[in-house]
Amino acid sequence: MAPTEIDAAVHRQLGELVAGMRALQESFRRLEEGAVRSEDKAATSRAAVHQRMDQLVDRVGHVEASVATIGEDVSEMKPVTDDVKRWKLMGIGALGVTGIAAMALGVSFAEAIRRIVFVILGKV
């Protein structure tokens, strides 16, 4: 090979190397931009997750406070409910006693009327 042919081949190879290096640099630049975009998206996503987590913590706190308030209300209502149940049972018992007494009185009254009718009719 002649020296000019060698120079041309070397220049061509150097040109190919430079082009390859530029292509690699462009690939690295695109990868870096993609990584930056990906990191930005991940940061945004994490921020949204943290915000939702904070909202959940607030909501759970409100639910706990509501449950505590309801528990206090129920504990205040329990004695009243027990009293009402006791009154109901006492009322049912009183109605039962009254019913038995009324039945006994009715039977006694019927028997008294029967005896009066027998006396009037003379069937003693």
Coordinates of C-alpha atoms in Angstrom, one line a residue:
M1 CA 0.0 0.0 0.0
A2 CA 1.1 3.4 -0.8
P3 CA 1.5 6.0 2.0
T4 CA -1.4 8.0 0.6
E5 CA -3.6 4.9 0.7
I6 CA -2.6 4.3 4.3
D7 CA -3.3 7.9 5.2
A8 CA -6.8 7.6 3.6
A9 CA -7.5 4.4 5.4
V10 CA -6.3 5.8 8.7
H11 CA -8.4 8.9 8.2
R12 CA -11.4 6.9 7.3
Q13 CA -11.0 4.7 10.3
L14 CA -10.5 7.8 12.5
G15 CA -13.6 9.2 11.0
E16 CA -15.5 6.0 11.8
L17 CA -14.1 6.1 15.4
V18 CA -15.2 9.7 15.8
A19 CA -18.7 8.9 14.5
G20 CA -18.9 5.9 16.8
M21 CA -17.8 8.1 19.8
R22 CA -20.4 10.7 18.9
A23 CA -23.1 8.0 18.7
L24 CA -22.0 6.7 22.1
Q25 CA -22.1 10.2 23.5
E26 CA -25.6 10.7 22.1
S27 CA -26.7 7.4 23.5
F28 CA -25.3 8.4 27.0
R29 CA -27.0 11.7 26.8
R30 CA -30.4 10.1 26.0
L31 CA -29.9 7.6 28.8
E32 CA -29.1 10.4 31.2
E33 CA -32.1 12.4 30.1
G34 CA -34.3 9.3 30.5
A35 CA -32.9 8.7 34.0
V36 CA -33.6 12.3 35.0
R37 CA -37.2 12.1 33.6
S38 CA -37.6 8.8 35.4
E39 CA -36.3 10.2 38.7
D40 CA -38.6 13.2 38.4
K41 CA -41.6 10.9 37.8
A42 CA -40.5 8.8 40.7
A43 CA -40.2 11.8 43.0
T44 CA -43.6 13.1 41.9
S45 CA -45.1 9.6 42.6
R46 CA -43.4 9.4 46.0
A47 CA -44.7 12.8 46.9
A48 CA -48.2 11.8 45.9
V49 CA -47.9 8.6 48.0
H50 CA -46.7 10.5 51.0
Q51 CA -49.5 13.0 50.6
R52 CA -52.1 10.2 50.5
M53 CA -50.4 8.5 53.5
D54 CA -50.7 11.8 55.4
Q55 CA -54.4 12.0 54.5
L56 CA -54.9 8.5 55.7
V57 CA -53.2 9.2 59.0
D58 CA -55.5 12.2 59.5
R59 CA -58.6 10.2 58.6
V60 CA -57.6 7.4 61.0
G61 CA -57.0 9.9 63.7
H62 CA -60.5 11.3 63.1
V63 CA -62.0 7.8 63.2
E64 CA -60.2 7.0 66.4
A65 CA -61.5 10.2 68.0
S66 CA -65.1 9.4 66.8
V67 CA -64.9 5.8 68.1
A68 CA -63.7 7.2 71.5
T69 CA -66.6 9.6 71.6
I70 CA -69.1 6.9 70.6
G71 CA -67.7 4.6 73.3
E72 CA -68.2 7.4 75.9
D73 CA -71.7 8.0 74.6
V74 CA -72.5 4.2 74.8
S75 CA -71.1 3.9 78.3
E76 CA -73.3 6.9 79.3
M77 CA -76.4 5.3 77.7
K78 CA -75.9 1.8 79.1
P79 CA -77.3 2.5 82.6
V80 CA -80.3 4.2 81.1
T81 CA -80.9 1.3 78.8
D82 CA -80.6 -1.2 81.7
D83 CA -83.1 0.9 83.7
V84 CA -85.6 0.9 80.8
K85 CA -85.2 -2.9 80.5
R86 CA -85.7 -3.3 84.2
W87 CA -88.8 -1.1 84.0
K88 CA -90.2 -3.1 81.1
L89 CA -89.7 -6.4 83.0
M90 CA -91.4 -4.9 86.1
G91 CA -94.2 -3.6 83.9
I92 CA -94.7 -7.0 82.3
G93 CA -94.7 -8.6 85.8
A94 CA -97.2 -6.0 87.1
L95 CA -99.4 -6.6 84.1
G96 CA -99.3 -10.3 84.8
V97 CA -100.2 -9.9 88.4
T98 CA -102.9 -7.4 87.5
G99 CA -104.3 -9.8 85.0
I100 CA -104.4 -12.7 87.5
A101 CA -106.0 -10.5 90.1
A102 CA -108.6 -9.3 87.6
M103 CA -109.3 -12.8 86.6
A104 CA -109.7 -13.9 90.3
L105 CA -111.9 -10.8 90.9
G106 CA -114.0 -11.6 87.8
V107 CA -114.5 -15.2 88.9
S108 CA -115.4 -14.1 92.4
F109 CA -117.8 -11.5 91.1
A110 CA -119.4 -14.0 88.7
E111 CA -119.7 -16.5 91.6
A112 CA -121.3 -13.8 93.7
I113 CA -123.8 -12.9 91.0
R114 CA -124.6 -16.6 90.5
R115 CA -125.4 -17.0 94.2
I116 CA -127.5 -13.9 94.2
V117 CA -129.5 -15.2 91.2
F118 CA -129.9 -18.6 93.0
V119 CA -131.1 -16.8 96.2
I120 CA -133.6 -14.7 94.2
L121 CA -134.9 -17.8 92.3
G122 CA -134.9 -19.8 95.5
K123 CA -132.6 -22.6 94.5
V124 CA -130.4 -22.5 97.5

